[in-house]
CSV table of C-alpha atoms and ligand atoms in Angstrom, one decimal:
chain,number,residue,atom,x,y,z
A,189,MET,CA,15.7,14.0,-14.2
A,190,LEU,CA,13.3,11.4,-15.4
A,191,PRO,CA,13.4,10.7,-19.2
A,192,ASN,CA,10.6,12.4,-21.0
A,193,VAL,CA,8.9,9.3,-22.4
A,194,LEU,CA,8.6,8.0,-18.9
A,195,GLN,CA,6.7,11.0,-17.5
A,196,PRO,CA,3.2,9.8,-16.4
A,197,ARG,CA,0.3,10.6,-18.6
A,198,GLU,CA,-2.3,13.0,-17.4
A,199,ALA,CA,-5.0,11.4,-15.2
A,200,ASP,CA,-2.8,8.4,-14.5
A,201,HIS,CA,-1.3,7.7,-11.1
A,202,VAL,CA,1.6,10.1,-10.4
A,203,PRO,CA,4.5,8.0,-9.0
A,204,VAL,CA,5.5,9.3,-5.5
A,205,LEU,CA,9.1,9.9,-4.6
A,206,ALA,CA,10.0,8.7,-8.1
A,207,GLU,CA,13.6,10.1,-8.3
A,208,GLU,CA,14.3,9.0,-4.7
A,209,VAL,CA,13.1,5.4,-5.5
A,210,ARG,CA,15.2,5.4,-8.7
A,211,GLN,CA,18.4,6.5,-6.9
A,212,SER,CA,17.8,4.1,-4.0
A,213,LEU,CA,17.2,1.1,-6.1
A,214,ALA,CA,20.0,2.0,-8.5
A,215,VAL,CA,18.9,-0.5,-11.1
A,216,GLY,CA,21.6,-1.5,-13.7
A,217,PRO,CA,21.5,-3.4,-17.0
A,218,GLY,CA,21.0,-7.1,-16.7
A,219,GLU,CA,19.4,-7.0,-13.2
A,220,THR,CA,16.1,-8.4,-12.1
A,221,VAL,CA,13.6,-5.9,-10.7
A,222,ILE,CA,10.3,-6.7,-9.0
A,223,ASP,CA,7.7,-4.0,-8.8
A,224,ALA,CA,5.2,-5.7,-6.4
A,225,THR,CA,2.6,-2.8,-6.7
A,226,PHE,CA,2.6,-2.1,-10.4
A,227,GLY,CA,-0.5,0.1,-10.5
A,228,ALA,CA,-0.2,2.4,-13.6
A,229,GLY,CA,3.5,1.4,-13.9
A,230,GLY,CA,4.9,4.8,-13.2
A,231,HIS,CA,7.7,3.6,-11.0
A,232,ALA,CA,8.1,0.4,-13.1
A,233,ALA,CA,8.7,2.5,-16.3
A,234,ILE,CA,11.5,4.4,-14.6
A,235,LEU,CA,13.1,1.2,-13.3
A,236,ALA,CA,12.7,-0.6,-16.6
A,237,ALA,CA,14.4,2.3,-18.4
A,238,ASP,CA,17.4,1.8,-16.1
A,239,LEU,CA,17.6,-1.9,-17.2
A,240,ARG,CA,18.6,-0.4,-20.6
A,241,GLY,CA,16.9,-3.2,-22.5
A,242,LYS,CA,18.8,-6.0,-20.6
A,243,GLY,CA,17.4,-7.8,-17.6
A,244,LYS,CA,14.0,-8.6,-16.2
A,245,LEU,CA,11.0,-6.8,-14.8
A,246,ILE,CA,8.5,-8.8,-12.8
A,247,ALA,CA,5.4,-6.8,-12.1
A,248,ILE,CA,2.7,-7.8,-9.5
A,249,ASP,CA,-0.7,-6.3,-8.8
A,250,ARG,CA,-3.9,-7.7,-7.4
A,251,ASP,CA,-6.0,-5.3,-9.5
A,252,PRO,CA,-6.7,-6.6,-13.0
A,253,THR,CA,-6.8,-3.0,-14.4
A,254,ALA,CA,-3.0,-2.9,-14.0
A,255,ARG,CA,-2.8,-5.1,-17.1
A,256,THR,CA,-3.6,-2.3,-19.6
A,257,TYR,CA,-0.8,-0.2,-18.1
A,258,PHE,CA,1.5,-3.2,-18.1
A,259,GLU,CA,0.9,-3.9,-21.8
A,260,ARG,CA,1.7,-0.2,-22.6
A,261,LEU,CA,5.0,-0.5,-20.7
A,262,ALA,CA,5.9,-4.0,-22.1
A,263,GLU,CA,5.6,-2.5,-25.7
A,264,ARG,CA,8.1,0.1,-24.8
A,265,THR,CA,10.8,-2.0,-23.2
A,266,THR,CA,13.1,-4.6,-24.7
A,267,ALA,CA,13.9,-6.1,-21.3
A,268,SER,CA,11.9,-9.2,-20.4
A,269,ALA,CA,8.7,-8.2,-18.6
A,270,ARG,CA,5.9,-10.2,-17.1
A,271,LEU,CA,2.9,-9.4,-14.9
A,272,LEU,CA,1.7,-11.6,-12.2
A,273,ARG,CA,-1.8,-10.9,-10.9
A,274,GLY,CA,-2.3,-11.5,-7.2
A,275,ASP,CA,-1.6,-10.4,-3.7
A,276,PHE,CA,2.1,-9.7,-3.1
A,277,GLY,CA,1.7,-11.3,0.3
A,278,VAL,CA,1.0,-14.6,-1.5
A,279,VAL,CA,3.0,-14.1,-4.8
A,280,LEU,CA,6.3,-13.0,-3.3
A,281,PRO,CA,6.5,-16.0,-0.9
A,282,GLN,CA,5.6,-18.3,-3.9
A,283,LEU,CA,8.4,-16.7,-6.0
A,284,ALA,CA,10.9,-17.0,-3.2
A,285,GLU,CA,9.9,-20.7,-2.7
A,286,ASN,CA,10.5,-21.3,-6.4
A,287,GLY,CA,14.0,-19.9,-6.2
A,288,VAL,CA,13.4,-16.6,-8.0
A,289,ARG,CA,16.0,-14.0,-7.1
A,290,ALA,CA,16.0,-10.3,-7.5
A,291,ASP,CA,18.4,-7.3,-7.4
A,292,ALA,CA,15.7,-4.6,-6.6
A,293,ILE,CA,12.2,-4.9,-5.1
A,294,LEU,CA,9.7,-2.1,-4.7
A,295,LEU,CA,6.5,-1.9,-2.7
A,296,ASP,CA,4.5,1.3,-3.1
A,297,LEU,CA,1.7,0.5,-0.8
A,298,GLY,CA,-2.0,1.5,-0.7
A,299,VAL,CA,-4.3,2.4,-3.5
A,300,SER,CA,-3.6,4.1,-6.8
A,301,SER,CA,-5.3,7.3,-8.0
A,302,MET,CA,-7.1,5.2,-10.7
A,303,GLN,CA,-8.7,3.1,-7.9
A,304,LEU,CA,-9.6,6.2,-5.8
A,305,ASP,CA,-10.9,8.2,-8.8
A,306,ARG,CA,-13.2,5.5,-10.2
A,307,PRO,CA,-16.4,5.9,-8.2
A,308,GLU,CA,-17.6,2.5,-9.1
A,309,ARG,CA,-14.8,0.9,-7.1
A,310,GLY,CA,-16.4,2.2,-4.0
A,311,PHE,CA,-13.2,3.6,-2.4
A,312,SER,CA,-14.3,7.2,-2.4
A,313,TYR,CA,-16.5,9.0,0.1
A,314,ALA,CA,-16.9,11.8,-2.5
A,315,ALA,CA,-19.2,9.8,-4.9
A,316,ASP,CA,-22.1,7.5,-4.3
A,317,ALA,CA,-21.4,3.9,-5.4
A,318,ALA,CA,-21.8,0.3,-4.3
A,319,LEU,CA,-19.8,-0.3,-1.0
A,320,ASP,CA,-17.0,-2.4,-2.5
A,321,MET,CA,-13.4,-1.2,-1.9
A,322,ARG,CA,-11.8,-4.5,-3.1
A,323,MET,CA,-8.5,-4.0,-4.9
A,324,ASP,CA,-9.0,-7.4,-6.4
A,325,PRO,CA,-12.7,-7.5,-7.6
A,326,SER,CA,-12.6,-11.3,-7.4
A,327,ALA,CA,-11.9,-11.3,-3.7
A,328,GLU,CA,-14.7,-12.4,-1.4
A,329,LEU,CA,-14.8,-9.7,1.2
A,330,THR,CA,-16.3,-6.3,0.4
A,331,ALA,CA,-16.8,-3.2,2.4
A,332,ARG,CA,-20.5,-4.0,2.3
A,333,ASP,CA,-19.9,-7.3,4.2
A,334,VAL,CA,-17.8,-5.6,6.8
A,335,VAL,CA,-20.2,-2.7,7.4
A,336,ASN,CA,-23.3,-5.0,7.6
A,337,ASP,CA,-21.8,-8.1,9.4
A,338,ALA,CA,-19.0,-7.1,11.7
A,339,ALA,CA,-19.8,-6.8,15.4
A,340,GLU,CA,-20.1,-3.3,16.8
A,341,ARG,CA,-17.0,-3.8,18.9
A,342,ASP,CA,-15.0,-4.9,15.9
A,343,LEU,CA,-16.2,-2.0,13.7
A,344,ALA,CA,-15.1,0.4,16.4
A,345,GLU,CA,-11.7,-1.2,16.6
A,346,ILE,CA,-11.3,-1.1,12.8
A,347,PHE,CA,-12.1,2.6,12.7
A,348,ARG,CA,-9.9,3.4,15.7
A,349,ARG,CA,-6.9,1.3,14.7
A,350,TYR,CA,-6.7,1.8,11.0
A,351,GLY,CA,-8.4,5.2,10.8
A,352,GLU,CA,-7.3,6.8,14.0
A,353,GLU,CA,-10.9,7.9,14.2
A,354,ARG,CA,-11.8,9.7,17.5
A,355,TYR,CA,-15.5,9.0,17.2
A,356,ALA,CA,-15.0,5.3,16.4
A,357,ARG,CA,-17.4,4.0,19.0
A,358,GLN,CA,-20.2,6.5,18.2
A,359,ILE,CA,-19.9,5.7,14.5
A,360,ALA,CA,-19.9,1.9,15.1
A,361,ARG,CA,-23.0,2.3,17.2
A,362,ALA,CA,-24.8,4.4,14.6
A,363,ILE,CA,-23.9,1.9,11.9
A,364,VAL,CA,-25.3,-1.0,13.9
A,365,LYS,CA,-28.5,0.9,14.6
A,366,ARG,CA,-29.1,1.8,11.0
A,367,ARG,CA,-28.3,-1.6,9.6
A,368,GLY,CA,-30.9,-3.1,12.0
A,369,LYS,CA,-33.5,-1.3,9.9
A,370,GLN,CA,-31.9,-1.5,6.5
A,371,PRO,CA,-28.5,-3.0,5.4
A,372,PHE,CA,-25.9,-0.7,3.9
A,373,GLU,CA,-25.5,-0.9,0.1
A,374,ARG,CA,-24.0,2.4,-1.0
A,375,THR,CA,-21.1,4.6,0.0
A,376,GLY,CA,-23.5,7.6,0.2
A,377,ASP,CA,-25.5,5.9,3.0
A,378,LEU,CA,-22.4,5.3,5.0
A,379,VAL,CA,-21.2,8.9,4.6
A,380,GLU,CA,-24.6,10.1,5.8
A,381,VAL,CA,-24.5,7.9,8.9
A,382,VAL,CA,-20.9,8.8,9.7
A,383,LYS,CA,-21.8,12.6,9.4
A,384,GLN,CA,-24.7,12.2,11.8
A,385,ALA,CA,-22.8,10.1,14.3
A,386,ILE,CA,-20.1,12.7,15.0
A,387,PRO,CA,-20.6,16.0,16.9
A,388,ALA,CA,-21.5,18.9,14.6
A,389,PRO,CA,-18.2,20.9,15.1
A,390,ALA,CA,-16.1,17.8,14.1
A,391,ARG,CA,-18.0,17.5,10.8
A,392,PHE,CA,-16.3,20.7,9.7
A,393,GLY,CA,-12.8,19.8,11.1
A,394,GLU,CA,-9.9,18.3,9.3
A,395,GLY,CA,-10.9,17.0,5.8
A,396,HIS,CA,-14.0,15.1,5.0
A,397,PRO,CA,-15.8,13.6,8.0
A,398,ALA,CA,-15.9,10.1,6.5
A,399,LYS,CA,-12.3,10.1,5.3
A,400,ARG,CA,-10.9,8.1,8.2
A,401,VAL,CA,-13.7,5.5,8.2
A,402,PHE,CA,-13.2,4.9,4.5
A,403,GLN,CA,-9.5,4.5,4.9
A,404,ALA,CA,-10.0,2.1,7.8
A,405,LEU,CA,-12.5,-0.1,5.8
A,406,ARG,CA,-10.2,-0.2,2.8
A,407,ILE,CA,-7.3,-1.5,5.0
A,408,GLU,CA,-9.6,-4.1,6.6
A,409,VAL,CA,-11.2,-5.3,3.3
A,410,ASN,CA,-7.9,-5.8,1.6
A,411,ASP,CA,-6.0,-7.0,4.7
A,412,GLU,CA,-3.3,-4.5,3.8
A,413,LEU,CA,-1.2,-4.9,6.9
A,414,GLY,CA,-1.4,-8.7,6.8
A,415,SER,CA,-0.2,-8.7,3.2
A,416,LEU,CA,2.7,-6.5,4.1
A,417,GLU,CA,3.7,-8.7,7.0
A,418,ARG,CA,3.8,-11.7,4.8
A,419,ALA,CA,5.6,-9.9,1.9
A,420,LEU,CA,8.6,-8.5,3.7
A,421,PRO,CA,10.4,-11.7,4.7
A,422,ALA,CA,9.8,-13.1,1.3
A,423,ALA,CA,11.2,-10.0,-0.4
A,424,LEU,CA,14.3,-10.2,1.8
A,425,GLU,CA,14.8,-13.9,1.0
A,426,MET,CA,14.6,-13.2,-2.8
A,427,LEU,CA,17.2,-10.4,-2.8
A,428,ARG,CA,20.7,-11.3,-3.9
A,429,PRO,CA,23.5,-10.0,-1.7
A,430,GLY,CA,23.8,-6.3,-2.4
A,431,GLY,CA,20.1,-6.3,-3.6
A,432,ARG,CA,17.9,-3.3,-2.6
A,433,LEU,CA,14.5,-3.1,-1.1
A,434,ALA,CA,12.4,0.0,-1.2
A,435,VAL,CA,9.0,0.4,0.5
A,436,ILE,CA,6.8,3.5,0.3
A,437,SER,CA,4.0,3.6,3.0
A,438,PHE,CA,1.2,6.1,3.5
A,439,HIS,CA,0.0,5.0,6.9
A,440,SER,CA,1.8,5.1,10.2
A,441,LEU,CA,0.9,1.4,10.9
A,442,GLU,CA,2.4,0.3,7.6
A,443,ASP,CA,5.5,2.4,8.2
A,444,ARG,CA,5.8,0.9,11.7
A,445,ILE,CA,5.7,-2.6,10.3
A,446,VAL,CA,8.4,-1.8,7.8
A,447,LYS,CA,10.6,0.0,10.3
A,448,ARG,CA,10.4,-2.8,12.8
A,449,PHE,CA,11.2,-5.4,10.2
A,450,LEU,CA,14.2,-3.5,9.0
A,451,ARG,CA,15.5,-2.9,12.6
A,452,ALA,CA,15.1,-6.6,13.5
A,453,GLU,CA,16.9,-7.8,10.4
A,454,GLU,CA,19.6,-5.1,10.9
A,455,HIS,CA,20.1,-6.4,14.4
A,456,GLY,CA,20.1,-10.1,13.5
A,457,CYS,CA,20.4,-11.6,16.9
A,458,THR,CA,17.0,-12.7,18.4
A,459,CYS,CA,18.3,-13.6,21.9
A,460,PRO,CA,16.5,-12.0,24.9
A,461,PRO,CA,18.3,-8.8,26.0
A,462,GLU,CA,19.3,-10.3,29.4
A,463,PHE,CA,21.5,-13.0,27.6
A,464,PRO,CA,25.1,-12.0,28.3
A,465,VAL,CA,26.3,-13.5,24.9
A,466,CYS,CA,24.4,-14.4,21.7
A,467,ALA,CA,23.1,-17.9,21.7
A,468,CYS,CA,21.0,-17.8,18.6
A,469,GLY,CA,23.9,-17.2,16.2
A,470,ALA,CA,21.7,-15.1,13.9
A,471,SER,CA,23.6,-12.3,12.1
A,472,PRO,CA,22.3,-9.1,10.5
A,473,THR,CA,20.8,-9.6,7.1
A,474,LEU,CA,20.4,-6.1,5.8
A,475,ARG,CA,21.4,-2.5,6.3
A,476,ALA,CA,18.8,0.3,6.3
A,477,THR,CA,20.2,3.1,4.2
A,478,PRO,CA,19.5,5.9,5.2
A,479,ARG,CA,18.3,4.9,8.6
A,480,ARG,CA,15.5,7.3,8.6
A,481,ALA,CA,12.5,7.4,6.2
A,482,ILE,CA,12.8,9.6,3.2
A,483,ARG,CA,9.9,12.1,2.8
A,484,PRO,CA,8.7,14.0,-0.2
A,485,SER,CA,9.9,17.6,-0.7
A,486,ALA,CA,7.6,20.6,-0.3
A,487,ALA,CA,7.8,21.0,-4.1
A,488,GLU,CA,6.5,17.4,-4.6
A,489,ILE,CA,3.7,17.8,-2.1
A,490,SER,CA,2.5,21.0,-3.8
A,491,ARG,CA,2.7,19.2,-7.2
A,492,ASN,CA,1.0,16.0,-5.9
A,493,PRO,CA,-0.8,16.5,-2.6
A,494,ARG,CA,-1.4,12.7,-2.4
A,495,SER,CA,2.4,12.3,-1.7
A,496,GLN,CA,2.1,14.2,1.6
A,497,SER,CA,2.0,11.2,4.0
A,498,ALA,CA,4.5,9.1,2.0
A,499,ARG,CA,7.5,7.6,3.7
A,500,LEU,CA,10.2,5.7,1.8
A,501,ARG,CA,12.4,3.2,3.6
A,502,VAL,CA,15.3,1.5,1.8
A,503,ALA,CA,17.5,-1.4,2.8
A,504,VAL,CA,20.5,-3.2,1.2
A,505,LYS,CA,20.8,-7.0,1.7
A,506,LEU,CA,24.1,-8.0,3.2
A,507,GLY,CA,26.3,-10.7,1.7
B,1181,SAM,C1,0.1,3.3,-4.8
B,1181,SAM,S1,-0.4,2.2,-6.1
B,1181,SAM,C2,1.2,1.9,-7.0
B,1181,SAM,C3,1.4,2.9,-8.1
B,1181,SAM,C4,2.6,2.6,-8.9
B,1181,SAM,N1,3.8,2.6,-8.1
B,1181,SAM,C5,2.7,3.5,-10.1
B,1181,SAM,O1,3.7,4.3,-10.1
B,1181,SAM,O2,1.8,3.6,-10.9
B,1181,SAM,C6,-0.6,0.7,-5.3
B,1181,SAM,C7,-0.9,-0.5,-6.3
B,1181,SAM,O3,-0.6,-1.6,-5.6
B,1181,SAM,C8,-1.6,-2.5,-5.7
B,1181,SAM,N2,-1.6,-3.3,-4.4
B,1181,SAM,C9,-1.8,-2.8,-3.2
B,1181,SAM,N3,-1.7,-3.8,-2.3
B,1181,SAM,C10,-1.4,-4.9,-3.0
B,1181,SAM,C11,-1.2,-6.3,-2.6
B,1181,SAM,N4,-1.2,-6.7,-1.4
B,1181,SAM,N5,-0.8,-7.2,-3.6
B,1181,SAM,C12,-0.8,-6.8,-4.9
B,1181,SAM,N6,-1.0,-5.5,-5.3
B,1181,SAM,C13,-1.3,-4.6,-4.4
B,1181,SAM,C14,-2.9,-1.7,-5.9
B,1181,SAM,O4,-3.8,-2.5,-6.6
B,1181,SAM,C15,-2.4,-0.5,-6.6
B,1181,SAM,O5,-2.5,-0.8,-8.0
């Protein structure tokens, strides 16, 4: 059971698979923990409590709103805690290069409830707002730029690949037609164009008709898959032997990147399969444990429907 003081406050982000993360990372006093996706600090509070006042918490988030939550947590813990603002795909490699080492690293990917629920951030198809979707408001690229500037072909590919949108081509065509007359500024305009671009029966199908397009744009604007690709090798490098890595993903492409990375590192050898004996000399660097992804229980999904697509993968660094 999670200690009472660490239960999330109402309206904050509810940490997904919290007990599973806690058990998998098995943080002990004196260790160094990195929460690379601090958010509202729900997971970090649980992991910091397991430090029992001794050790170090390094928090990372590219969204400046994480600071308020971090300060709240830092007041409650006697362990050393610091927050680094930035993209974990940049910050983790920098830390690794500077010789920082850790015993447990968590990545809880995607957006937080606070980001989704604040209409002005432009992540939500449910409220009209400026087309933004940047997790880091100082980043250059916005959803507005992508929607107004990307070639029709590229838009269709973004919607198909990141959103698994069946009507990707039709939606891309409708966007290009509309922006020829007037550029997109608001989420509401995009929702309307998406609705009109898909066949009427599909508008009443699974979930909101613009859900997949919004997800795809968010992934593109924040280069979410690129950051993950850059972060995983750095996280592994930073782990001490016996150190634990936990990654929660919410999208099949993210989970595939994590799974492939863990499989490759578990295998070690990079020789072509036709080589009769290993010539590269590379040995396994980690063990995925368990081998399959951990999924939320039915009880968690009913308490927190946003946990439904979560997949937790855990690995232990070998000595
Ligand atoms: C799902 S939330 C994490 C919630 C957190 N585990 C909690 O319990 O409150 C994801 C957080 O990671 C941040 N984030 C996502 N991608 C990031 C990246 N590449 N670099 C840094 N932060 C990132 C988001 O800004 C968001 O605050």
